[in-house]
Tab-separated table of C-alpha atoms and ligand atoms in Angstrom:
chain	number	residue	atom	x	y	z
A	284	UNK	CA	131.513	-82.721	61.579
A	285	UNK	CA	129.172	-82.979	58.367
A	286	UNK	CA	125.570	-82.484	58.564
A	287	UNK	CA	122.991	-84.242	56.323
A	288	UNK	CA	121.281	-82.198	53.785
A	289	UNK	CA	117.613	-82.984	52.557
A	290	UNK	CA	116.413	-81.371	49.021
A	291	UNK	CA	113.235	-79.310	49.296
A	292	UNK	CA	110.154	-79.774	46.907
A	293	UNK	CA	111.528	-75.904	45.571
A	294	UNK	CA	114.996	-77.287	44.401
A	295	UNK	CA	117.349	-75.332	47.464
A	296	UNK	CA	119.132	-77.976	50.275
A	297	UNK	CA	118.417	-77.549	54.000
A	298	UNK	CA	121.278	-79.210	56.595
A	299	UNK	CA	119.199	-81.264	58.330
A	300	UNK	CA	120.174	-80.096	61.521
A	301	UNK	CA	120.213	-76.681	63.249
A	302	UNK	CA	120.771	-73.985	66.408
A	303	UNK	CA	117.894	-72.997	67.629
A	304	UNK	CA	117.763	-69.280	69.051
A	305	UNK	CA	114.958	-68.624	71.058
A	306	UNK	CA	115.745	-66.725	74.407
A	307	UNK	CA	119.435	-66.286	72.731
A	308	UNK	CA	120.132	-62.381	73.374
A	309	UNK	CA	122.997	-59.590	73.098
A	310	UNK	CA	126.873	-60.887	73.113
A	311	UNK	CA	125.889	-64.627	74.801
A	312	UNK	CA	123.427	-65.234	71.159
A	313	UNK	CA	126.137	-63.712	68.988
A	314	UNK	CA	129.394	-66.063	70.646
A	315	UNK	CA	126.853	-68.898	70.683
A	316	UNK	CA	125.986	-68.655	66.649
A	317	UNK	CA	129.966	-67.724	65.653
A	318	UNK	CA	130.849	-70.159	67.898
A	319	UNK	CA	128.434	-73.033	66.609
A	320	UNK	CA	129.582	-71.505	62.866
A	321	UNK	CA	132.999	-72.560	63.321
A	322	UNK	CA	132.357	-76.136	64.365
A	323	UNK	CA	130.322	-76.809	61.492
A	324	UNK	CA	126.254	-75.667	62.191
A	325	UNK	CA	125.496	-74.089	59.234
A	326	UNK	CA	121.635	-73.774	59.751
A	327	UNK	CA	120.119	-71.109	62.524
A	328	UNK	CA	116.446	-70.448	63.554
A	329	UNK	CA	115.311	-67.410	64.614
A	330	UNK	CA	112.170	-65.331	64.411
A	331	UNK	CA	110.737	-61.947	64.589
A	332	UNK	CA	109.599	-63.184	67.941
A	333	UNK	CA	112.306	-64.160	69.643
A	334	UNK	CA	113.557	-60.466	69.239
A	335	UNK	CA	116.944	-61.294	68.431
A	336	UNK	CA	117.710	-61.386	64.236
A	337	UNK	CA	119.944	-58.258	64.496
A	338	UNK	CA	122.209	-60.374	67.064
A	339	UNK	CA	121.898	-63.744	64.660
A	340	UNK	CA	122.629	-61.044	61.452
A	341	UNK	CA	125.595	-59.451	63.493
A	342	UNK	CA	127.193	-63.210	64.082
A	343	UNK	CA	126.560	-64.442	60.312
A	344	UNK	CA	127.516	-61.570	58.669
A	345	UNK	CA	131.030	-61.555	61.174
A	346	UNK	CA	131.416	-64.920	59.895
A	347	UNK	CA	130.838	-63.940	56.445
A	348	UNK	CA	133.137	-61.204	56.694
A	349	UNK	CA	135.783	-62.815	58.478
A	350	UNK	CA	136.023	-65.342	55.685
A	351	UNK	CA	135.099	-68.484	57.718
A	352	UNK	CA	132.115	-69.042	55.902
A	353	UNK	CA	130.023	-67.673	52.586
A	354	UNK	CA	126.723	-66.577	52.956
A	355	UNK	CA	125.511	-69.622	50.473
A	356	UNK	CA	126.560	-72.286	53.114
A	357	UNK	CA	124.429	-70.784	55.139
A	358	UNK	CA	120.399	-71.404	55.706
A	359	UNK	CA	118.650	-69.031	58.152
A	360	UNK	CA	114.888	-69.079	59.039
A	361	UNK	CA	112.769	-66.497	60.363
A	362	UNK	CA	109.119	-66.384	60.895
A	363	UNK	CA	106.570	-64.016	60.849
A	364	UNK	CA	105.181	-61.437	62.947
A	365	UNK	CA	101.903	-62.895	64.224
A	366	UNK	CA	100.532	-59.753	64.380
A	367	UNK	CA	101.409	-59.245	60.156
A	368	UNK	CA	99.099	-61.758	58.839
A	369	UNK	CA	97.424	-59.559	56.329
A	370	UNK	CA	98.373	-60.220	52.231
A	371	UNK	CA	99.149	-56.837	52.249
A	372	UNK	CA	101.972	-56.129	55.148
A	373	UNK	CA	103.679	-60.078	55.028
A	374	UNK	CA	105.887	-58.281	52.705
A	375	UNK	CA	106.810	-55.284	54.745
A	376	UNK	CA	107.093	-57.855	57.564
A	377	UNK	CA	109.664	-59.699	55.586
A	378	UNK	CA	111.563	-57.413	54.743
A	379	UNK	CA	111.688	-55.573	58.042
A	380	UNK	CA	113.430	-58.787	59.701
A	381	UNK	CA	115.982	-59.090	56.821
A	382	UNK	CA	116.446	-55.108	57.607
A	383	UNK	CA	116.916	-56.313	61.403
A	384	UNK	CA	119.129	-59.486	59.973
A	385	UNK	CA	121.289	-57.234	57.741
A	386	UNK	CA	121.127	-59.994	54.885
A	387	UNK	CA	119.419	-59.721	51.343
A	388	UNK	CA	117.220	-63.100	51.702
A	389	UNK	CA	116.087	-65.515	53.927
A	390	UNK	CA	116.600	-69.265	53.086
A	391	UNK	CA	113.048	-70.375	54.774
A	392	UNK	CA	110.709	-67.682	55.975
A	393	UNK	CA	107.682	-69.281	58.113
A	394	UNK	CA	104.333	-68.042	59.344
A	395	UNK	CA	104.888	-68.971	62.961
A	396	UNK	CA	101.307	-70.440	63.298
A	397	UNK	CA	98.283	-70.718	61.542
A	398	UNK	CA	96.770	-68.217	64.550
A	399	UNK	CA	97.468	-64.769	64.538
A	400	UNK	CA	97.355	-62.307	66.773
A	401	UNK	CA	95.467	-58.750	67.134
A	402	UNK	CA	97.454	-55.735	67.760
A	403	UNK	CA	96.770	-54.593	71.287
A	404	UNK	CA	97.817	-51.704	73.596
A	405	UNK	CA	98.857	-54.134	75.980
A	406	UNK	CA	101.860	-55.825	74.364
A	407	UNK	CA	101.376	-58.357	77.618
A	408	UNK	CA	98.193	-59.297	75.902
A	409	UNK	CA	97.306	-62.524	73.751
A	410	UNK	CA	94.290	-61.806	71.573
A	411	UNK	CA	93.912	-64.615	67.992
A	412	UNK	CA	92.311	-62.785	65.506
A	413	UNK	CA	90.453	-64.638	62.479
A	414	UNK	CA	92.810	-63.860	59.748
A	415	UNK	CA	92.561	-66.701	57.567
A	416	UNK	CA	96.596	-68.335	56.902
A	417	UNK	CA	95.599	-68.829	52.733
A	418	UNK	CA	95.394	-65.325	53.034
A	419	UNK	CA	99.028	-64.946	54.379
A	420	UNK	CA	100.377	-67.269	52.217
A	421	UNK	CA	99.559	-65.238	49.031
A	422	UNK	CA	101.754	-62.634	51.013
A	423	UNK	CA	104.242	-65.299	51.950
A	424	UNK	CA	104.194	-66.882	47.964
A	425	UNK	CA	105.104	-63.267	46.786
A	426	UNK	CA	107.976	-62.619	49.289
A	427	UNK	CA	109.540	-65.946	47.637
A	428	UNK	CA	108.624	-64.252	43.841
A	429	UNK	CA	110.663	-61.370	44.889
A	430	UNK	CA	113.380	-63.119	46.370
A	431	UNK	CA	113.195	-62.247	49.850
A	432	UNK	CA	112.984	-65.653	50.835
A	433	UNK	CA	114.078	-68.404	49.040
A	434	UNK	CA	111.773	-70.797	50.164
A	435	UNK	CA	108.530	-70.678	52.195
A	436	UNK	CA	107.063	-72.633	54.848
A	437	UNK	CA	104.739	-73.022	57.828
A	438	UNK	CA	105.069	-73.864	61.209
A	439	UNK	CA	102.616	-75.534	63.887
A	440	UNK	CA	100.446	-76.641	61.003
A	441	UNK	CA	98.264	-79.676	61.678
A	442	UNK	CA	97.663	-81.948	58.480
A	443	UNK	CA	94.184	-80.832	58.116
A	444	UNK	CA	95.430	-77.205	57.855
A	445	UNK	CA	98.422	-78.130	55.862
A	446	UNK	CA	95.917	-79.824	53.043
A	447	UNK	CA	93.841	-76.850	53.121
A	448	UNK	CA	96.798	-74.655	52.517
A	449	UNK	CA	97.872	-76.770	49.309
A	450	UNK	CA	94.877	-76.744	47.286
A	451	UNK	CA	94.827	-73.063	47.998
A	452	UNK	CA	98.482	-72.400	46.888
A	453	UNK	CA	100.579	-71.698	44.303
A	454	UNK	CA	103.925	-72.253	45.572
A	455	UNK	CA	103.633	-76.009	48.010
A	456	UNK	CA	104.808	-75.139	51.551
A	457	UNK	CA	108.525	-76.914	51.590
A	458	UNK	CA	108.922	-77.544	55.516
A	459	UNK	CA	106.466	-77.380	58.410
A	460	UNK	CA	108.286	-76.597	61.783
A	461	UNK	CA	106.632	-78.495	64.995
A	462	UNK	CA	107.175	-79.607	68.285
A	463	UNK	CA	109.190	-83.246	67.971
A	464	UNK	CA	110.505	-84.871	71.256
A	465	UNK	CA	110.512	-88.242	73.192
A	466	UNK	CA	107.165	-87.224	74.407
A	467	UNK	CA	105.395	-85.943	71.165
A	468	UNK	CA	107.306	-88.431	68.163
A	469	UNK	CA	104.570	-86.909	65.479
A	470	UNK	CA	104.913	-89.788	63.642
A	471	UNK	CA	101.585	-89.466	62.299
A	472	UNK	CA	102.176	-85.648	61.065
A	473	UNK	CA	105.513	-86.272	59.960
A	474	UNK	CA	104.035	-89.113	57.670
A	475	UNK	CA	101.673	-86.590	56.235
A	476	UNK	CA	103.927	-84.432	55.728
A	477	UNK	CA	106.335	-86.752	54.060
A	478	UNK	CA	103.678	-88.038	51.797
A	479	UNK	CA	102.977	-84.398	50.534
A	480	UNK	CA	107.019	-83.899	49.956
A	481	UNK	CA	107.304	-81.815	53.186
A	482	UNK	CA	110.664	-81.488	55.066
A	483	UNK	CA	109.800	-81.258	58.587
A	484	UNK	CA	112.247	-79.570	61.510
A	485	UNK	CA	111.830	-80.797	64.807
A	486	UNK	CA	111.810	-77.835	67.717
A	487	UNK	CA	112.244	-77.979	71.275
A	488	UNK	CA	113.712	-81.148	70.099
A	489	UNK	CA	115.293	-81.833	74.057
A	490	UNK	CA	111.838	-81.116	75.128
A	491	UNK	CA	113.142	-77.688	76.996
A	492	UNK	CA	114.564	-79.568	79.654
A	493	UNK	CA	115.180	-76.473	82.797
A	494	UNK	CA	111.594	-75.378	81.540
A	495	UNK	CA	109.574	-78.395	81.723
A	496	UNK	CA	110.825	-81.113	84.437
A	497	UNK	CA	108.363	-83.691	83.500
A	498	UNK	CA	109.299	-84.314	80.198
A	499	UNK	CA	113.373	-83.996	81.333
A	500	UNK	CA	112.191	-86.752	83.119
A	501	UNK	CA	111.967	-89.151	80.206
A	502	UNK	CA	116.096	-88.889	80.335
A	503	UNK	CA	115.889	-91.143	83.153
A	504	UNK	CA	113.685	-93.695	81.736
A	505	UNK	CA	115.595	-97.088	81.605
A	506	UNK	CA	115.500	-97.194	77.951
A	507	UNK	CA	116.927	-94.070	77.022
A	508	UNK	CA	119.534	-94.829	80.009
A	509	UNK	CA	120.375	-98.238	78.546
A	510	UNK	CA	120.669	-96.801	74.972
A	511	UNK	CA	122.741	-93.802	76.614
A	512	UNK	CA	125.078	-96.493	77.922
A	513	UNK	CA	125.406	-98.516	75.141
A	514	UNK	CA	126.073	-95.836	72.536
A	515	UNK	CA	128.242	-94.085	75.124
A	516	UNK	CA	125.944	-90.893	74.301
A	517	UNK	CA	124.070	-88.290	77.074
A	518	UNK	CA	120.641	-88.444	76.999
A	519	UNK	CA	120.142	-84.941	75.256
A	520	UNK	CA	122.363	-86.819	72.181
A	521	UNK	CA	119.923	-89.817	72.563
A	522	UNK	CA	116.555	-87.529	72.517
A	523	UNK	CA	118.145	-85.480	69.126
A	524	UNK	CA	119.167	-88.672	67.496
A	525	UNK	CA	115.711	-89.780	67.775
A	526	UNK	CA	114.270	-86.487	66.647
A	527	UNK	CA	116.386	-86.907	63.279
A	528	UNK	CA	115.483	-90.708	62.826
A	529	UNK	CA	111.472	-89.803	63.165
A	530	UNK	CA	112.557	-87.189	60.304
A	531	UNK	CA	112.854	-84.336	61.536
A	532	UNK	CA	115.862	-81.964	61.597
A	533	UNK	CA	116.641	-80.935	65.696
A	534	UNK	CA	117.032	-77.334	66.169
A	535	UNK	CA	118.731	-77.503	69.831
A	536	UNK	CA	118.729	-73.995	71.398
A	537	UNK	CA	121.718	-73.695	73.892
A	538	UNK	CA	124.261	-70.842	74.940
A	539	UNK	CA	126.857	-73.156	76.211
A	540	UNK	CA	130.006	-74.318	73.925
A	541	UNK	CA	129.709	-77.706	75.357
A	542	UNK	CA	126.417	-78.337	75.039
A	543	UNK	CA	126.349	-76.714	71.595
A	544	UNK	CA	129.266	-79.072	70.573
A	545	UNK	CA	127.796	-82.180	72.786
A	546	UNK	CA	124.408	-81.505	70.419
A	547	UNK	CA	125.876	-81.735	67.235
A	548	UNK	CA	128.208	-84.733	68.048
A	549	UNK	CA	125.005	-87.057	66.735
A	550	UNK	CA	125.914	-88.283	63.310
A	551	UNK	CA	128.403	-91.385	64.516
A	552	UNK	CA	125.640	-93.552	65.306
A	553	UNK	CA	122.271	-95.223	64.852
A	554	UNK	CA	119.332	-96.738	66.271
A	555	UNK	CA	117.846	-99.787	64.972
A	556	UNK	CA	114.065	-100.260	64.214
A	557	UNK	CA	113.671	-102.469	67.527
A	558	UNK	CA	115.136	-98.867	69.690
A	559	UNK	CA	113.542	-97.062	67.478
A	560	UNK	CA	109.966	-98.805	68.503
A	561	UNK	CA	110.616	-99.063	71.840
A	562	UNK	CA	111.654	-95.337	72.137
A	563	UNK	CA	108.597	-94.458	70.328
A	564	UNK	CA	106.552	-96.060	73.193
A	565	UNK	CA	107.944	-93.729	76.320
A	566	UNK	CA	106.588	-90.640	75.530
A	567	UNK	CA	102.907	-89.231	77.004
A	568	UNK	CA	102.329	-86.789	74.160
A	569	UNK	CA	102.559	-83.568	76.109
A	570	UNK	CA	103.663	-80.901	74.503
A	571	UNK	CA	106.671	-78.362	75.369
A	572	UNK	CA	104.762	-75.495	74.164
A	573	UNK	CA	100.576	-76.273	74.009
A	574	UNK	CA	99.612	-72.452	72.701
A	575	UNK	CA	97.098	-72.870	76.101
A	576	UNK	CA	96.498	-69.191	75.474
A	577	UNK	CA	95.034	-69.573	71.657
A	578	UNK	CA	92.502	-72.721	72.710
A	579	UNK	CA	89.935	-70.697	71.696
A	580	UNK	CA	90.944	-69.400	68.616
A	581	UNK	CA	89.524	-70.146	65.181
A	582	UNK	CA	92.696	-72.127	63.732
A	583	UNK	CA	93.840	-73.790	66.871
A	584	UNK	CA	96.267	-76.285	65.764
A	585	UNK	CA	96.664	-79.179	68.350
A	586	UNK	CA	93.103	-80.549	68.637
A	587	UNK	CA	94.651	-83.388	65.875
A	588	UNK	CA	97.904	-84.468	64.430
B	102	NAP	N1	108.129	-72.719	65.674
B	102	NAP	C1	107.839	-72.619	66.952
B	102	NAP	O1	106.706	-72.327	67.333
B	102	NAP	C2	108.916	-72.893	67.961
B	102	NAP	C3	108.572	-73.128	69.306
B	102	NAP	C4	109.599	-73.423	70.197
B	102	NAP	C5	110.913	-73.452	69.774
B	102	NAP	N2	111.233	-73.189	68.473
B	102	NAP	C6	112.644	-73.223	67.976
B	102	NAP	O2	113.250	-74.424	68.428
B	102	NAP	C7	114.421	-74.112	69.167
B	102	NAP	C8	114.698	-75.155	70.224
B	102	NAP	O3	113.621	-75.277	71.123
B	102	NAP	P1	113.674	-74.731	72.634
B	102	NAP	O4	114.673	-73.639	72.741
B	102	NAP	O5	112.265	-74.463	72.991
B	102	NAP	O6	114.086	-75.999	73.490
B	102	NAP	P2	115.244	-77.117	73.425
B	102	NAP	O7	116.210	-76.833	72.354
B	102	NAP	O8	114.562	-78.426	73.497
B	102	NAP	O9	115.918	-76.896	74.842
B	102	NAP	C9	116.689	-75.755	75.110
B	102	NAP	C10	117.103	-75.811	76.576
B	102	NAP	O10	117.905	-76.968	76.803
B	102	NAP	C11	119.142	-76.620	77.388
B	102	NAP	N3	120.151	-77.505	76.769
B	102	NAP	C12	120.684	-77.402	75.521
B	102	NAP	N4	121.522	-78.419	75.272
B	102	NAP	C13	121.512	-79.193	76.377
B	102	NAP	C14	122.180	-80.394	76.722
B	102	NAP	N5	123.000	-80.999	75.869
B	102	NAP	N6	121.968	-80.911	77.974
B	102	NAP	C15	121.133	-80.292	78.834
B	102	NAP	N7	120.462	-79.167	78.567
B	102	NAP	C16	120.644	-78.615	77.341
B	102	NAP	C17	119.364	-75.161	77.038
B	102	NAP	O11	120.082	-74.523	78.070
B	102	NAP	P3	121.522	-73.821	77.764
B	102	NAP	O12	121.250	-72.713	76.802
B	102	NAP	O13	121.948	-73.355	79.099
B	102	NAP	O14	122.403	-74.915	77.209
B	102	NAP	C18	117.947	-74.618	76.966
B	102	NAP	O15	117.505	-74.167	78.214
B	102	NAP	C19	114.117	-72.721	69.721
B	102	NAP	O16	115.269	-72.095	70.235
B	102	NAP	C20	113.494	-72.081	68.528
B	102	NAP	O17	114.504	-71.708	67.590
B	102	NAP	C21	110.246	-72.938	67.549
């Protein structure tokens, strides 16, 4: 199977389509990436929190090794430590995950949200500290001048933020990374983002479906059943085609073969505007993953779009 590619505002190409990583861990990440390599992903999303880029290093770099692939048809993100906000360690940061990742660069390197975090005794404990994100982007803008990433991004921006962060910058933020499901379309933020030449990658793009029950619920809404039936497609396959026809790329987490094949088997067909409309109706905007715990905090993202 061939994945679309979209050109970023830097020049490099991102498949517009990815495995997501987060709770992947030990042997069951590294089959599911090698595994998802050989039937044609070719982008991966990991991050220094999900405490697992030595296992997505290990699988590329047996891939690269074993000849199946060469590390330029490859993109792999990473984000950073929310606790590294500071100009001064976002480089250290960056390159302690490609140290952990075993690779030279990064193709997008993120700051995982506009709030960071204090460093606390109590790992257990969530406390936002004030750093402001223009500050971490001059850290971010010289990890891309040094080649540790080739392109830099954002994630969990909301367009208010993201303007803020362009008339501050040097180097334009080429993707944002945020929640897109059936229940959250973000066709508002995706517009903005499009408008400003910003790629945008769609996470928790099944809407976590073990984790949260009422949004799995939305796979048994009549519509999505009668476009599951007509398209002769599961209702996971319905929720990602939708994700990549509001413009975002999906980034599916799952350790099963099947369901990593039965996600990526979403290129062969196409909703019209009419489904497209009606699917955009279903959803009641809740989110997969609200950041409850950082309400408080001085850049809380979700208050708007
Ligand atoms: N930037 C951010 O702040 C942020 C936040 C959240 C997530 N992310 C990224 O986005 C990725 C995806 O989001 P996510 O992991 O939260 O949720 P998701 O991809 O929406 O859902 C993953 C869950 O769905 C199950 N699943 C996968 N394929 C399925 C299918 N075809 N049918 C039924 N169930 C299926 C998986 O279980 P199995 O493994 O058993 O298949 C897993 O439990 C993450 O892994 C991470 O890389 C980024």
């Amino acid at each position: 199977m061939q994945v679309p590619y979209v050109t970023l505002n830097d020049g490099y190409r991102m498949p517009f389509f990815g495995l997501g990583t987060y709770s992947l861990k030990g042997d069951e990440a590294e089959a599911a990436i090698e595994y998802a390599i050989d039937i044609g992903y070719r982008h991966f999303d990991t991050a220094y929190l999900y405490n697992n880029e030595k296992e997505v290093g290990n699988a590329v770099r047996k891939k690269i090794n074993d000849g199946t692939v060469k590390r330029e048809d490859l993109f792999i993100t990473t984000k950073l430590n929310l606790k590294t906000h500071h100009e001064s360690i976002v480089i250290v940061s960056c390159k302690e995950s490609l140290r952990r990742l075993g690779l030279d660069y990064v193709d997008l390197f993120l700051i995982h949200s506009p709030v960071s975090l204090k460093e606390t005794d109590d790992n257990e404990k969530v406390l936002p500290s004030d750093i402001d994100y223009i500050e971490t982007w001059r850290g971010m803008e010289e990890c891309k001048r040094l080649g540790l990433a080739r392109s830099i991004g954002v994630s969990n921006f909301n367009s208010e933020q993201i303007e803020r962060l362009i008339s501050a910058a040097k180097i334009k933020p080429v993707n944002n990374q945020i929640e897109v499901t059936l229940n959250l379309n973000q066709k508002s933020l995706i517009q903005f983002c499009k408008n400003h030449d910003i790629t945008v990658t769609g996470y928790s793009p099944l809407g976590k479906p073990n984790k949260r029950p009422h949004i799995k619920d939305l796979w048994q809404h009549p519509k999505v059943q009668d476009l599951s039936k007509k398209y002769n497609k599961t209702p996971a396959q319905i929720s990602l085609r939708f994700v990549l026809q509001m413009g975002a790329a999906p980034i599916p987490k799952s350790s099963s073969k099947t369901r990593i094949m039965e996600n990526f088997d979403v290129f062969d067909f196409n909703f019209s505007d009419e489904e497209m409309n009606a699917l955009q109706d279903i959803g009641s905007g809740d989110r997969v993953v609200p950041l409850n715990e950082l309400k408080d905090a001085k850049y809380y993202p979700f208050n708007i779009a």
